[in-house]
Short mmCIF file of C-alpha atoms in Angstrom, two decimals:
data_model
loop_
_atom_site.label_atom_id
_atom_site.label_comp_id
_atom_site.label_asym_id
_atom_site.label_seq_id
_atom_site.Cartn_x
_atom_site.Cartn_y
_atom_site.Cartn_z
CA UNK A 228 -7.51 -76.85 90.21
CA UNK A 229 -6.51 -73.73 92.54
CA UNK A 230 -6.97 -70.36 90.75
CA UNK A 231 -4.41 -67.54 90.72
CA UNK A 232 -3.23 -67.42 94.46
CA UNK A 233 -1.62 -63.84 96.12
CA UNK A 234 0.35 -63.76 99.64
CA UNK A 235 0.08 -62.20 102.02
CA UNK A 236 -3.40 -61.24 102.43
CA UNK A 237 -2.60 -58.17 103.87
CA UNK A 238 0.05 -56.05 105.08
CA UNK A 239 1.09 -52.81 106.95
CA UNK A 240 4.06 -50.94 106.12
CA UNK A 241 5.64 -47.71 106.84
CA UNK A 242 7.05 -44.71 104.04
CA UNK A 243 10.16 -45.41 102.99
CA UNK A 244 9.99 -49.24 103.51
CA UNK A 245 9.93 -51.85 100.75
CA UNK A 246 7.48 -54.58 100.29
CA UNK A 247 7.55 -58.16 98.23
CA UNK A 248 3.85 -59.27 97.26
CA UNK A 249 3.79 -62.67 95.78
CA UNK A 250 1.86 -64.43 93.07
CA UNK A 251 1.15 -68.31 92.13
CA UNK A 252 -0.64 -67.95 88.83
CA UNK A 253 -3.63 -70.50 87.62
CA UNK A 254 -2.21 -73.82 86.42
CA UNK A 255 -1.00 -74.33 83.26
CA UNK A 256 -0.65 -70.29 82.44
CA UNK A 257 2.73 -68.69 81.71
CA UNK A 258 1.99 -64.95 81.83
CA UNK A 259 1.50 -62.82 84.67
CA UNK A 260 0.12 -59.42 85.03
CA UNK A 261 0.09 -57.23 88.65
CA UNK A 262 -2.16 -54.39 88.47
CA UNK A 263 -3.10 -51.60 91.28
CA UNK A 264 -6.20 -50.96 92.57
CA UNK A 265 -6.94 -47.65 94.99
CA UNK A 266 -9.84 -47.20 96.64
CA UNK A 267 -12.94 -46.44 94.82
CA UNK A 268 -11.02 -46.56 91.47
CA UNK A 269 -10.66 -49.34 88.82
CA UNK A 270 -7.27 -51.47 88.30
CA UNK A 271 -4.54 -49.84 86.97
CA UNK A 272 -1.88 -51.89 84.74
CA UNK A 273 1.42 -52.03 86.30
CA UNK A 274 3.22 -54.96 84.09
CA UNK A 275 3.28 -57.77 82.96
CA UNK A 276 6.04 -61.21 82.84
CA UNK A 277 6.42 -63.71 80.38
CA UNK A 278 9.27 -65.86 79.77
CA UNK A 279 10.36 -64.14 82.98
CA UNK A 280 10.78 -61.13 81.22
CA UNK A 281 8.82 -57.57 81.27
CA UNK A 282 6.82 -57.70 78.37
CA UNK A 283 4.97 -54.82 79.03
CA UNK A 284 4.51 -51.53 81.25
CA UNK A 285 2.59 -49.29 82.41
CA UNK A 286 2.86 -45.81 84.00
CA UNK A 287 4.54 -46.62 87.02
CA UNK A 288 7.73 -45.79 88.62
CA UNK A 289 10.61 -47.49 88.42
CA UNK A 290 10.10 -47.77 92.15
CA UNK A 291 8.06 -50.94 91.38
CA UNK A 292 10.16 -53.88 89.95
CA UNK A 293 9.26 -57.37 89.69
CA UNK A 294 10.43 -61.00 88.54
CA UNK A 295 9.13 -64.19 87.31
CA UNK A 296 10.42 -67.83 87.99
CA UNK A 297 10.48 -70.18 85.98
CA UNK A 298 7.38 -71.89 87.37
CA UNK A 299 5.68 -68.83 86.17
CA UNK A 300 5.23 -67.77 90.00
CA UNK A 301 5.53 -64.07 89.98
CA UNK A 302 6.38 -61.02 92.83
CA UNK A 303 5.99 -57.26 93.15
CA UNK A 304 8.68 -55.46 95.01
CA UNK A 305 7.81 -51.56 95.87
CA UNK A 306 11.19 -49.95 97.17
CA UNK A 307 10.75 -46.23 98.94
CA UNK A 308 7.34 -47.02 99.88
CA UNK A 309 4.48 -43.53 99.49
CA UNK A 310 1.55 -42.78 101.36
CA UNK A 311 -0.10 -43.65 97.71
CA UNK A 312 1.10 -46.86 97.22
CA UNK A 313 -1.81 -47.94 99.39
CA UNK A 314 -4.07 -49.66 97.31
CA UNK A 315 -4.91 -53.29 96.48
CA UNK A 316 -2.28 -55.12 94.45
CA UNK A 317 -4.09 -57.57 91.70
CA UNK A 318 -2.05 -60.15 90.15
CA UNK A 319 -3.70 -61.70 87.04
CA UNK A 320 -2.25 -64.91 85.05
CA UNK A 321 -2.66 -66.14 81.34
CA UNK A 322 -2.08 -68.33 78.66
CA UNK A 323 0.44 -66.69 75.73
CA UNK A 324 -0.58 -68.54 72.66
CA UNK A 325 2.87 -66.82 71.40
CA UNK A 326 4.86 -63.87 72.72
CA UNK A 327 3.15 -60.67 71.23
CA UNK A 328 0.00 -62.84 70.07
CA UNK A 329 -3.26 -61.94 71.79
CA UNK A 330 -3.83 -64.58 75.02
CA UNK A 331 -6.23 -65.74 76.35
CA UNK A 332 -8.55 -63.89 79.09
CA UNK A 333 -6.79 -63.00 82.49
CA UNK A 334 -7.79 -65.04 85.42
CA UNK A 335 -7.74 -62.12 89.01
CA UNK A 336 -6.24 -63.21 92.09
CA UNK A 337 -8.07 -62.00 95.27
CA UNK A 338 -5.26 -59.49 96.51
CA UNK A 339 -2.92 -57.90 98.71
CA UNK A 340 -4.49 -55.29 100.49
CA UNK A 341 -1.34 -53.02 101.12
CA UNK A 342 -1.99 -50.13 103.89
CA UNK A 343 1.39 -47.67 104.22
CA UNK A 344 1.27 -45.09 106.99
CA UNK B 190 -4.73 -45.01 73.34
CA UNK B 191 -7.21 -47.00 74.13
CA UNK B 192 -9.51 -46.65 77.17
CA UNK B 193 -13.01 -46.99 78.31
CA UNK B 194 -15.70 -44.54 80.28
CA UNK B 195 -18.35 -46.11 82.45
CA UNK B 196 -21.32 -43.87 82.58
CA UNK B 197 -22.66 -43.74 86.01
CA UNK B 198 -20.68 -45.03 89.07
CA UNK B 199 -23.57 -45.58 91.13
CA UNK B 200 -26.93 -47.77 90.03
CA UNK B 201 -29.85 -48.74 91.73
CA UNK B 202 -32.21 -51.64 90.60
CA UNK B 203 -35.30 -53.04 92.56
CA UNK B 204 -34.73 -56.90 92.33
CA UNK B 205 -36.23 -58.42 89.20
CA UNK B 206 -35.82 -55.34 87.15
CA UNK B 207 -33.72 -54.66 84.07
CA UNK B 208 -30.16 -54.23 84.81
CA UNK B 209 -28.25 -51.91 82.61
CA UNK B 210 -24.43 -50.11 83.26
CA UNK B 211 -23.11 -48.62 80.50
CA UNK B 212 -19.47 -48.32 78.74
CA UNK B 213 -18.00 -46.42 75.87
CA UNK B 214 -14.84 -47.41 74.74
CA UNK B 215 -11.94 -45.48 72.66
CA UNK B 216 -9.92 -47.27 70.57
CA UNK B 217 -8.40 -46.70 67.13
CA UNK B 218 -8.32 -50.50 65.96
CA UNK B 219 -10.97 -53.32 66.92
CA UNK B 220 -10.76 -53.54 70.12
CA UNK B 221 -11.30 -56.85 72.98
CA UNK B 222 -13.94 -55.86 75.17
CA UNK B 223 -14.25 -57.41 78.90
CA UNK B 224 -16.50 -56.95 81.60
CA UNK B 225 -15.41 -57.95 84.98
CA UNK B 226 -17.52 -58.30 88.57
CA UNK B 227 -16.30 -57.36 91.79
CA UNK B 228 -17.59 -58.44 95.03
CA UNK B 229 -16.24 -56.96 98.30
CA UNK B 230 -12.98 -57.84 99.41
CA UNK B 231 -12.35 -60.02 96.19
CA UNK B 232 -10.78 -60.08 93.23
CA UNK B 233 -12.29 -59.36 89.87
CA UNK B 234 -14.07 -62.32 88.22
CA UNK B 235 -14.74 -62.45 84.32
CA UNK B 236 -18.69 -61.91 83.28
CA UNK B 237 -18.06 -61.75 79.53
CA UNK B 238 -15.31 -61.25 76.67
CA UNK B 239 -16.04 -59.48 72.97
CA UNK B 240 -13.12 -60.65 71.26
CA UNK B 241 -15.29 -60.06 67.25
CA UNK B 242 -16.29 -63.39 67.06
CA UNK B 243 -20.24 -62.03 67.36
CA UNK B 244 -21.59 -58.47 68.32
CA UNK B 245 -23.99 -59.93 71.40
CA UNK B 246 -21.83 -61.27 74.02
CA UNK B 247 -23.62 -64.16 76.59
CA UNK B 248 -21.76 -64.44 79.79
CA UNK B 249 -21.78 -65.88 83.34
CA UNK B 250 -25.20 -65.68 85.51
CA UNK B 251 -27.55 -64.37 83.40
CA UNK B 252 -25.32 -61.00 82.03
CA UNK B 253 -24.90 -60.25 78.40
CA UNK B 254 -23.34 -57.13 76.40
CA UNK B 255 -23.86 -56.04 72.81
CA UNK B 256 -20.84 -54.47 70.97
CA UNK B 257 -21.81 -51.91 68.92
CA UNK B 258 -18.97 -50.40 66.89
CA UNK B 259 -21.23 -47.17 65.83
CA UNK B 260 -21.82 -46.23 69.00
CA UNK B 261 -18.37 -47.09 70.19
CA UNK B 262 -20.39 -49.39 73.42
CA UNK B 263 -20.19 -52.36 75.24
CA UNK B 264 -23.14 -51.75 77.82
CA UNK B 265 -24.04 -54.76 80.15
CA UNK B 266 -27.71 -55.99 80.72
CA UNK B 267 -29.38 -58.66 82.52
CA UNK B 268 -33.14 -58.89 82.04
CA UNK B 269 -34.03 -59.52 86.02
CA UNK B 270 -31.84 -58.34 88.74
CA UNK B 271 -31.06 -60.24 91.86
CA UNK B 272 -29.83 -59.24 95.53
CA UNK B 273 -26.91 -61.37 94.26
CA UNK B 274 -25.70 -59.21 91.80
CA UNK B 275 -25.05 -56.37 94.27
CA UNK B 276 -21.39 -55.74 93.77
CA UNK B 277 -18.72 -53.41 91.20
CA UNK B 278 -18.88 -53.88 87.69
CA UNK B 279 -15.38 -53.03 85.72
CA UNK B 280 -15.25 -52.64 81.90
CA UNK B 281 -12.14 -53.05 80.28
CA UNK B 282 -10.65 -52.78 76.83
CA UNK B 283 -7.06 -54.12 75.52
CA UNK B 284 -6.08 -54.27 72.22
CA UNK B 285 -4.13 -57.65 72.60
CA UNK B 286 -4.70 -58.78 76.16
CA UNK B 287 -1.49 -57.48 77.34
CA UNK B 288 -2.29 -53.98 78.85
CA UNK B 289 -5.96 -53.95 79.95
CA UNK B 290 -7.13 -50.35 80.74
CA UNK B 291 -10.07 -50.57 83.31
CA UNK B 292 -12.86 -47.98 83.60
CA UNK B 293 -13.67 -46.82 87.05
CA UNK B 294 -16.14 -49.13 87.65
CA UNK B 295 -20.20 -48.97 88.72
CA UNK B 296 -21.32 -49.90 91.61
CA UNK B 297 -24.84 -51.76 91.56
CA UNK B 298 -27.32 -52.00 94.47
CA UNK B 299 -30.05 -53.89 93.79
CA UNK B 300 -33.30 -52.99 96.32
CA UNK B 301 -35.86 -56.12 97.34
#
């Protein structure tokens, strides 16, 4: 059974560029998560699909956008890419019992470690 | 809003001794409680969940956390460190699993 799987690995991009990070959650879950991670600092909730809808947000920008499929695969797009944006990009997947209902815990990806210079 | 404080983002241990990292959470209703293990270049991996079912948490390879609502804490212990367990430690608190605020995490170095 493959966990939650992220592409690409890594990636270099320059300010002002956009960038797609993908996300195959862990079978049989329906919600996914992305959170940001900079360096030295603890994940920080971006939002989160279900029913490939937002369900939730966080205080990001509306720079960063992002869409679920109906097999519950998930992507992060970044448009107008900052120097800050570097970080590492989680993407965590769940079960939703119900939508609004607690889930069950969040399975982590391993990442997209996003340098922009 | 609810959020969490590690105390301490650097701990040293000499192998076999008592591992302790701390959190203090802030939350107006009962809270879930997580704590989450880092190793480099990897994503986070799930130690242990407090979801109110019972106060003392066991989780994965050896770790276990007591909840204790007076002191607002979820501190992690394991009674016997090992070089293995060198890596971040995250503690996290949602109030329904959909918006998980992380702490900033403690890093653990454990000395042979």
């Amino acid at each position: 059974d493959a966990g939650v799987t992220q592409s690409p690995t890594h990636l270099i991009k320059t300010r002002g560029q956009q960038v797609t990070l993908r996300c195959s959650p862990k079978s049989g879950h329906d919600t996914v998560s992305w959170y940001q991670q900079a360096l030295g600092q603890g994940p920080q909730f971006i939002f989160q699909y279900y029913e490939e809808e937002e369900r939730q947000r966080g205080n990001f920008p509306d720079r960063f956008s992002g869409h679920q499929f109906p097999n519950y695969s998930s992507e992060l797009n970044v448009n107008a890419l900052l120097l800050g944006d570097s970080a590492l990009y989680l993407c965590a997947s769940s079960f939703s019992i119900g939508q609004g209902t607690p889930q069950e815990t969040q399975y982590f990806g391993p990442g997209t470690r996003l340098l922009v210079l | 809003a609810q959020s969490v404080t590690q105390l301490g983002s650097h701990v040293s241990v000499s192998e076999g001794a008592l591992v302790l990292l701390r959190c203090n959470y802030s939350s107006s209703v009962p809270p879930y409680l997580f704590w989450y293990v880092q190793y480099p270049n990897q994503g986070l991996q799930l130690l242990l969940k407090y979801t109110s079912a019972a106060t003392l948490v066991k989780g994965i390879n050896g770790f276990e956390a007591e909840f204790k609502k007076s002191e607002t804490s979820f501190h992690l212990t394991k009674p016997s460190a090992h070089m293995s367990d060198a890596a971040e430690y995250f503690c996290a608190v949602s109030l329904d699993n959909n918006d998980m605020r992380f702490g900033a995490g403690t890093r653990l170095t454990v000395k042979p």
